[in-house]
Coordinates of C-alpha atoms and ligand atoms in Angstrom, one line a residue:
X46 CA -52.1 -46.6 -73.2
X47 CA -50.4 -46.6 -69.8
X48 CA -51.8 -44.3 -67.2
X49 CA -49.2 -42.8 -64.6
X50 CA -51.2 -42.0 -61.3
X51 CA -49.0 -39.2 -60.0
X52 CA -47.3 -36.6 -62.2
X53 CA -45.2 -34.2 -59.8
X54 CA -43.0 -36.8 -57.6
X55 CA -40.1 -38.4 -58.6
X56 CA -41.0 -42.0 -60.4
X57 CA -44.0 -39.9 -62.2
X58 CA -41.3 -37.0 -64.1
X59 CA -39.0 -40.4 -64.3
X60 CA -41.9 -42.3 -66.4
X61 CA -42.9 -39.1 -68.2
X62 CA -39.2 -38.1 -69.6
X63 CA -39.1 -41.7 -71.1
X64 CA -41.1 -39.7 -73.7
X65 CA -43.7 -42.9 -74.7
X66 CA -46.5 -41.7 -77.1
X67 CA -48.1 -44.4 -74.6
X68 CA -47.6 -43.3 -71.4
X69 CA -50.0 -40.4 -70.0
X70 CA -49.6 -39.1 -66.1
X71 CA -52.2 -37.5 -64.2
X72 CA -51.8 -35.6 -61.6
X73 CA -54.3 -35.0 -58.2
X74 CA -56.0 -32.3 -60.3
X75 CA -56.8 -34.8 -62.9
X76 CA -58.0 -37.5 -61.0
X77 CA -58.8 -38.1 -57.5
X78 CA -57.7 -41.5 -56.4
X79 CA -59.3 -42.1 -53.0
X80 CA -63.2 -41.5 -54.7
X81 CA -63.5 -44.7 -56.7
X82 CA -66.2 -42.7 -58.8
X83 CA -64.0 -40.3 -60.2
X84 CA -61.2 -42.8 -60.8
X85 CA -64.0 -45.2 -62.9
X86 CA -64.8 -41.7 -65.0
X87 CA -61.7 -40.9 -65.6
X88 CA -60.4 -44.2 -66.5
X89 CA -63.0 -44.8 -68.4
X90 CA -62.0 -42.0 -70.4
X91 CA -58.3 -43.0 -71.0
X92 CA -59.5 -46.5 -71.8
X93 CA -56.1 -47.9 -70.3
X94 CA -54.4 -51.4 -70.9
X95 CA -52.5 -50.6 -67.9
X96 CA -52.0 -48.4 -64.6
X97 CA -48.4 -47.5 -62.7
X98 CA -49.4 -46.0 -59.3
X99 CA -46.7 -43.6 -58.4
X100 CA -48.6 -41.6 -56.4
X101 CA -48.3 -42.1 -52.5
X102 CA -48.0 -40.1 -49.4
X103 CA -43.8 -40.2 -48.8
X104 CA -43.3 -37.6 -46.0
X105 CA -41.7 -40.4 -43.5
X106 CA -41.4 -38.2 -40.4
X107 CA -44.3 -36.0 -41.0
X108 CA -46.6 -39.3 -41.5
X109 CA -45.7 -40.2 -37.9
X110 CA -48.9 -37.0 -36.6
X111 CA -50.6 -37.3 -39.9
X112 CA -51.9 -40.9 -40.3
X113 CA -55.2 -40.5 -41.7
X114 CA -53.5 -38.5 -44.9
X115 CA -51.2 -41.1 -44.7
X116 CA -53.5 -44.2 -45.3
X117 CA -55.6 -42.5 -47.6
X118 CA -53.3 -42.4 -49.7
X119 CA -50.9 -45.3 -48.8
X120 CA -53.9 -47.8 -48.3
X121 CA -57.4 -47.0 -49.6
X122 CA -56.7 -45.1 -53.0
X123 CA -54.4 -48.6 -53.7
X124 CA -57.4 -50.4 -53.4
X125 CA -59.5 -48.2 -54.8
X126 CA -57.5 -48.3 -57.8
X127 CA -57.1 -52.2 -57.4
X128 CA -60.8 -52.6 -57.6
X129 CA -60.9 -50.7 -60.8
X130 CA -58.3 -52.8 -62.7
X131 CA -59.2 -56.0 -61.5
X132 CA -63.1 -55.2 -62.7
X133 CA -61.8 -53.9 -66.5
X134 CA -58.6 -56.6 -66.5
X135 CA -56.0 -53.9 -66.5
X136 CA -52.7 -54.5 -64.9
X137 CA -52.0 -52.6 -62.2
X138 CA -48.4 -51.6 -61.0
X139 CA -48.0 -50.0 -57.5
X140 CA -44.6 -49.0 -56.1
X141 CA -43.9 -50.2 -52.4
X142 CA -40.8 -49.7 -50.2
X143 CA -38.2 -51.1 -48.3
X144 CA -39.7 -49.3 -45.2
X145 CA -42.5 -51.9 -45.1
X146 CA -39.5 -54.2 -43.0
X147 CA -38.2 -53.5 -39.8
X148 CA -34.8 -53.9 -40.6
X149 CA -33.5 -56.6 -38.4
X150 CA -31.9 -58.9 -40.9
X151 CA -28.9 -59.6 -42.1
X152 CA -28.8 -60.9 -45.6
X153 CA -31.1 -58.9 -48.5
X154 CA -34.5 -59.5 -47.5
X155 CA -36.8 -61.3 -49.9
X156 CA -39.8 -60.3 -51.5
X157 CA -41.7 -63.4 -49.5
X158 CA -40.5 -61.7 -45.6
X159 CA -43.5 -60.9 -43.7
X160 CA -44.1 -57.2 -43.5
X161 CA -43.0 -56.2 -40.3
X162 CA -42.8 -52.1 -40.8
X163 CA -41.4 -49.8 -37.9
X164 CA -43.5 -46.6 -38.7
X165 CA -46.7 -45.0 -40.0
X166 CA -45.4 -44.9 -43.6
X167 CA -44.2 -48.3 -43.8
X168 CA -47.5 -49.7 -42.2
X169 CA -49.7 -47.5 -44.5
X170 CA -47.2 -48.7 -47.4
X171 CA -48.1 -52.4 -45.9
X172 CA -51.5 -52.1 -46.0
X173 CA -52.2 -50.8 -49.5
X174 CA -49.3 -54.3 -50.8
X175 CA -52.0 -56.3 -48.4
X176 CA -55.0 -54.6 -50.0
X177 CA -54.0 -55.8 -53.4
X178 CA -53.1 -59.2 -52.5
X179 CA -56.9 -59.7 -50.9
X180 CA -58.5 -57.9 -54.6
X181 CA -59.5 -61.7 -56.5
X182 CA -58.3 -61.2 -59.8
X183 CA -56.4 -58.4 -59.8
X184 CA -53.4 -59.0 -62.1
X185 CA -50.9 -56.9 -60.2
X186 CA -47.0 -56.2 -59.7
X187 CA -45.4 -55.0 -55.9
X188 CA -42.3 -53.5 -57.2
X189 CA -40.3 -52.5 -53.2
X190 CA -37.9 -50.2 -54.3
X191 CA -35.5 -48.0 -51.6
X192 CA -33.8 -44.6 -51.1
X193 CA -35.1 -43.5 -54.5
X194 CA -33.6 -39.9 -56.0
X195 CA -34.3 -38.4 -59.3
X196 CA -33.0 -35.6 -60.9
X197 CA -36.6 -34.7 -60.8
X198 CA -38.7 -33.5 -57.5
X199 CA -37.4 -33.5 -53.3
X200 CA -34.9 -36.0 -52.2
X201 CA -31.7 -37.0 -50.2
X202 CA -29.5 -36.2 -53.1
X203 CA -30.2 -32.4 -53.4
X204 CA -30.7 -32.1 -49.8
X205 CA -27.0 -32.9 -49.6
X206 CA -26.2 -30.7 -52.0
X207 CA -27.8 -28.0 -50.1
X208 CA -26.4 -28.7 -46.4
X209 CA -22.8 -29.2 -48.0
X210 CA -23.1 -25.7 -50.0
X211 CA -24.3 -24.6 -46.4
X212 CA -22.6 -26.4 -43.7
X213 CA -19.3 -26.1 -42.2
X214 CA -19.6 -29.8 -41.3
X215 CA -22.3 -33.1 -41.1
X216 CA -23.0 -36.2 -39.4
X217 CA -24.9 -38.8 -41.5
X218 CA -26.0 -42.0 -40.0
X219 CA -23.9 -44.3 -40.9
X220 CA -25.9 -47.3 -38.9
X221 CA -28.3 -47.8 -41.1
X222 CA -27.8 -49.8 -44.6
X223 CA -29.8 -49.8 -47.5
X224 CA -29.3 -49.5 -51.7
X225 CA -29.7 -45.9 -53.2
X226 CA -32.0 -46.1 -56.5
X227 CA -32.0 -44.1 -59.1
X228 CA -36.1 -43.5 -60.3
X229 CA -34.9 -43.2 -64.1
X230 CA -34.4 -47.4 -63.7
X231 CA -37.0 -47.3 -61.6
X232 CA -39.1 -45.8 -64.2
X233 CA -38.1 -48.6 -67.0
X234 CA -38.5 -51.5 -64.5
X235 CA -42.6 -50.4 -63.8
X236 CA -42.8 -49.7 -67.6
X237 CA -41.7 -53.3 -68.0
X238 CA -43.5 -54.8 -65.7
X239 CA -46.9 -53.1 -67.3
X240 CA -46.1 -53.7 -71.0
X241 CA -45.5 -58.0 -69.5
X242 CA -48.2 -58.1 -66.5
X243 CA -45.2 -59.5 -64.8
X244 CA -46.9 -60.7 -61.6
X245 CA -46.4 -60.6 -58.1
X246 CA -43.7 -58.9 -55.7
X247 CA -40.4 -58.3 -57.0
X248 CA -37.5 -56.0 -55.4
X249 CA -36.5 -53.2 -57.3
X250 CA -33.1 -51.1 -56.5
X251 CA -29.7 -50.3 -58.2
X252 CA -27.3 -52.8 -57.2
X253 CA -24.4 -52.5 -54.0
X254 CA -25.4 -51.7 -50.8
X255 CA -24.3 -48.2 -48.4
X256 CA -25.0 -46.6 -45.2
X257 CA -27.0 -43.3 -45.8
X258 CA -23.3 -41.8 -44.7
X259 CA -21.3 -43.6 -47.6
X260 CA -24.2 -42.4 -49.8
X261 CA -23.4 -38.9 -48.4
X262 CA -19.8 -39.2 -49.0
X263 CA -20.3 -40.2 -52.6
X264 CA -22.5 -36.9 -53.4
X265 CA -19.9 -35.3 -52.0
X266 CA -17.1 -36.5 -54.3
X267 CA -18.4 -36.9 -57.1
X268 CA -20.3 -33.7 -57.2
X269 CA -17.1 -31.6 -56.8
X270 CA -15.3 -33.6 -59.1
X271 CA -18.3 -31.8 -61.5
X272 CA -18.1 -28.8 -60.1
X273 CA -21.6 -28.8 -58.3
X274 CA -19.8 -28.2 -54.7
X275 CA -17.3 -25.3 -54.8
X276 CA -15.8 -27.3 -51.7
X277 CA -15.6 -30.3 -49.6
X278 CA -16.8 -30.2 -45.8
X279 CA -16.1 -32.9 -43.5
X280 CA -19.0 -35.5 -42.8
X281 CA -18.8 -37.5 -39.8
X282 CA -20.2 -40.8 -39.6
X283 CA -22.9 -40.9 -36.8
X284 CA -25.8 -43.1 -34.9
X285 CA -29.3 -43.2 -35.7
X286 CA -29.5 -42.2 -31.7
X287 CA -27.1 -39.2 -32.4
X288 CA -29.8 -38.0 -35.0
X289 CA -33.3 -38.6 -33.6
X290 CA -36.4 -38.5 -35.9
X291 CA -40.0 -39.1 -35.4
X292 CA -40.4 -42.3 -37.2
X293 CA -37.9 -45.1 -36.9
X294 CA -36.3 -46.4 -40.0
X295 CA -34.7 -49.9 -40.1
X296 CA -31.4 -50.5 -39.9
X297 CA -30.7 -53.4 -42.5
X298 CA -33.5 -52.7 -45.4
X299 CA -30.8 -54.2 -48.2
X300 CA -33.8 -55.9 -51.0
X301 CA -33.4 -59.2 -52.4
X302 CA -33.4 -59.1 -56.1
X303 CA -33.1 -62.5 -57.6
X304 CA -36.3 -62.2 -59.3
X305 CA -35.6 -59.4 -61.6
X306 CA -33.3 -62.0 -63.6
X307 CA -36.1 -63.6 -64.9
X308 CA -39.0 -61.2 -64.7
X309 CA -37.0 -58.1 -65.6
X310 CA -34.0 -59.6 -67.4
X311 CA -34.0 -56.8 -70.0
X312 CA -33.8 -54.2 -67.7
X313 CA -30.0 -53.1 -67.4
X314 CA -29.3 -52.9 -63.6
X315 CA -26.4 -50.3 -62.2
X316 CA -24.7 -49.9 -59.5
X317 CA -25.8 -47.2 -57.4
X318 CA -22.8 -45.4 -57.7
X319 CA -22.8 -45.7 -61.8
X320 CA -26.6 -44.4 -61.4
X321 CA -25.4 -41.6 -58.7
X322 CA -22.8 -40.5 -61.4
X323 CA -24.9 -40.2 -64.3
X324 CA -28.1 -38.4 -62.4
X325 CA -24.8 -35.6 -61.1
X326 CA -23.9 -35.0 -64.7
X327 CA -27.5 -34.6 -65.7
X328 CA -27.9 -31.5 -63.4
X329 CA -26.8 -28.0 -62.7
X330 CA -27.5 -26.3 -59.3
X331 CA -29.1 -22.8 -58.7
X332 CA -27.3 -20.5 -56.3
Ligands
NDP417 N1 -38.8 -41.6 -52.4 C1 -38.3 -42.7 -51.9 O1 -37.2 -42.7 -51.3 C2 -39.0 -44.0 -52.1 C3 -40.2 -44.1 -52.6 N2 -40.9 -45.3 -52.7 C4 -42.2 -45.4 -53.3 O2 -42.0 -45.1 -54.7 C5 -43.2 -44.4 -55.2 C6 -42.8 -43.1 -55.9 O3 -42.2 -42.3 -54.9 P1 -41.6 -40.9 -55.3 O4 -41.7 -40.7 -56.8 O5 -40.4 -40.7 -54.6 O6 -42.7 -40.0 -54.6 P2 -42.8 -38.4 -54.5 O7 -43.0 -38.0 -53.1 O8 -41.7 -37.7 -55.3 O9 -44.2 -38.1 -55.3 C7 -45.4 -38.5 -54.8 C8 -46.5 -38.4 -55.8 O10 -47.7 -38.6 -55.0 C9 -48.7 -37.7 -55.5 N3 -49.6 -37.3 -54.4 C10 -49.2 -36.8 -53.2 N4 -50.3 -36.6 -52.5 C11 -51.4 -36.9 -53.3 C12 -52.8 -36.8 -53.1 N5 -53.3 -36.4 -52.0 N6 -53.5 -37.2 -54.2 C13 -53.0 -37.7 -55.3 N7 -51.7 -37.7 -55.5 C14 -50.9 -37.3 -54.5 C15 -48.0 -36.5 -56.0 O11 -48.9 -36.2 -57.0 P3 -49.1 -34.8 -57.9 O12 -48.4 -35.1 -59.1 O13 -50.6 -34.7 -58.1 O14 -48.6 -33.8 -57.0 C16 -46.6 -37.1 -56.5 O15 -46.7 -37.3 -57.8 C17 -44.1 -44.3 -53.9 O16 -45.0 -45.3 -53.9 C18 -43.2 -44.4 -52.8 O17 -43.8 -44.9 -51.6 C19 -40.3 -46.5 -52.3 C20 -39.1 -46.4 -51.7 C21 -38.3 -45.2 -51.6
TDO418 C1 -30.6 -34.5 -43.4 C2 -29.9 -35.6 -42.6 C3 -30.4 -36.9 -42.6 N1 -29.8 -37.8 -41.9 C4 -30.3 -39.2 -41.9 C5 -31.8 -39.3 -41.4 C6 -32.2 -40.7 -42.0 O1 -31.8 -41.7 -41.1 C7 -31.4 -40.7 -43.3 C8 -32.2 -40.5 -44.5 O2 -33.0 -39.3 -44.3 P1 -34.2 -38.9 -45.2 O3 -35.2 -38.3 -44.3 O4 -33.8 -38.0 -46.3 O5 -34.7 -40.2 -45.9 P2 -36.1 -41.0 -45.7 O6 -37.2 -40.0 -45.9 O7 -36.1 -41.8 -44.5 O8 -36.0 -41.9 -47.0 C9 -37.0 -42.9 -47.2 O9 -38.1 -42.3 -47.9 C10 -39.1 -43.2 -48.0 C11 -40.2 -42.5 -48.9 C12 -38.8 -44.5 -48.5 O10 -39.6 -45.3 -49.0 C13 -37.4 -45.1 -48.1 O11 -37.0 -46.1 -49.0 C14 -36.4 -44.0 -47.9 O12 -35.9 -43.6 -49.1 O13 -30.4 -39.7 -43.2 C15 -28.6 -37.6 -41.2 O14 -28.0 -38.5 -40.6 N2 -28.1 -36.3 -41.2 C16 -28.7 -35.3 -41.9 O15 -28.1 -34.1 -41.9

């Protein structure tokens, strides 16, 4: 049995529509992960082989004034959990992100870079990968992953989909470059990595790279070509300074990921535009 921590967000819904007689998620009214005594009872209970932590605190602005809920989350219910696995031998795998790097690079940033992250997020994201790393024993996979969307739960996706049924017109930064990810790989790569302890960090994302403005662009085609978007708007490349935010987010956060031909060889990886295509045939859109 493979307990999910985490049954709303996106990776969670992901993991649960694989449909695995052996995969059970629980949700923050099942178990509390920042007690470590309700996560032994109720552990205990499942009688695991493995966990998938896709639970964590994802609100990047909002984390920027509320950095206590952040690292409760981000950093001590990851080593909460670490500390239960490594004393019963179960493999844990915890999902990190691409936010844990500052983004000044220029080639796809291995899994060995120091962490080096910008804001409150990405440091609360860098202190639960650091957490693990110091549990002895713990047989554990990092899997960094980026820009993830689902079909399932809140992301950049159906926020598109919302301003461009709204908007007369958007600007999208188009300074900042990363790879969108669809969770439904996502979801096969942590299953993977449970079923095979694979250990270590590894750098999970579909495959290409794009600014947050060509991902834009591509929602916007590609759902009007299937009829999601009655029409297109214009959508104006624009600075990260042109569209100010709380927390900073790097500019170059492209993930290195030579190690998945070896660790996660039977895993199929997409482009993110194949992935993009398939999630936007997948859904319909409530007016
Ligand atoms: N979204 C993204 O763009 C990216 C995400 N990641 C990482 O991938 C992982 C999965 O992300 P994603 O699926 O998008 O996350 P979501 O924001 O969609 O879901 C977050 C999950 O965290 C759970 N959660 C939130 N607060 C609490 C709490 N106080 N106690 C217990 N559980 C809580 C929710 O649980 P419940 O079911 O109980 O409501 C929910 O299942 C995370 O580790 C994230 O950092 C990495 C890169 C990009
Ligand atoms: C809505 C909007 C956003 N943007 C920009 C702001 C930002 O730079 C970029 C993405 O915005 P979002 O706030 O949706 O994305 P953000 O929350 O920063 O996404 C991140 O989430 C966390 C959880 C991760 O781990 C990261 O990998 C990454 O996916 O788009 C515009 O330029 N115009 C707009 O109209």
């Amino acid at each position: 049995m493979i307990i999910v921590i985490g049954k709303s967000g996106q990776l969670a819904q992901e993991l649960a529509a694989l449909d695995r007689e052996d995969i059970r998620c629980l949700g923050r009214n099942d178990i509390d992960i920042t007690d470590s005594q309700d996560v032994a009872n109720k552990l205990a209970a499942c009688q695991p082989t493995a966990v998938i932590n896709a639970a964590a605190y994802t609100a990047v602005d909002k984390a920027q004034s509320d950095e206590v809920a952040a690292y409760k989350l981000n950093h001590e219910a990851v080593a909460v959990l670490g500390e239960y696995c490594a004393a019963h031998n179960l493999h844990l795998v915890h999902v990190s992100t691409d936010y844990v790097f500052n983004g000044q690079y220029h080639r796809p940033i291995t899994p060995a870079t120091p962490r080096t992250p910008l804001g409150v997020y990405g440091a609360s994201k860098a202190a639960g990968e650091a957490a693990l790393e110091a549990i002895p024993k713990l047989s554990f996979t990092i899997i960094r992953t980026a820009w993830v969307y689902s079909r399932f739960g809140h992301n950049f996706v159906y926020t598109m989909l919302k301003l461009m049924a709204q908007k007369p017109a958007l600007g999208i930064v188009a300074d900042q470059i990363g790879t969108p990810t669809c969770a439904a790989g996502l979801a096969q790569a942590a299953v993977h990595a449970a079923q095979h302890r694979i250990s270590g960090i590894h750098h999970w994302t579909d495959t290409g790279v794009a600014s947050w403005f060509d991902f834009a662009v591509a929602i916007q085609r590609i759902a009007q070509h299937k009829g999601l978007l009655e029409k297109a708007i214009p959508i104006a490349p624009i600075t990260t300074e042109d569209f100010p935010t709380p927390a900073r987010r790097p500019a170059y956060s492209v993930l290195c990921k030579a190690s998945l031909a070896t660790a996660f060889a039977d895993i199929p990886q997409l482009h993110w535009e194949t992935r993009l295509t398939a999630m936007l045939s997948d859904i319909t859109i409530e007016n």
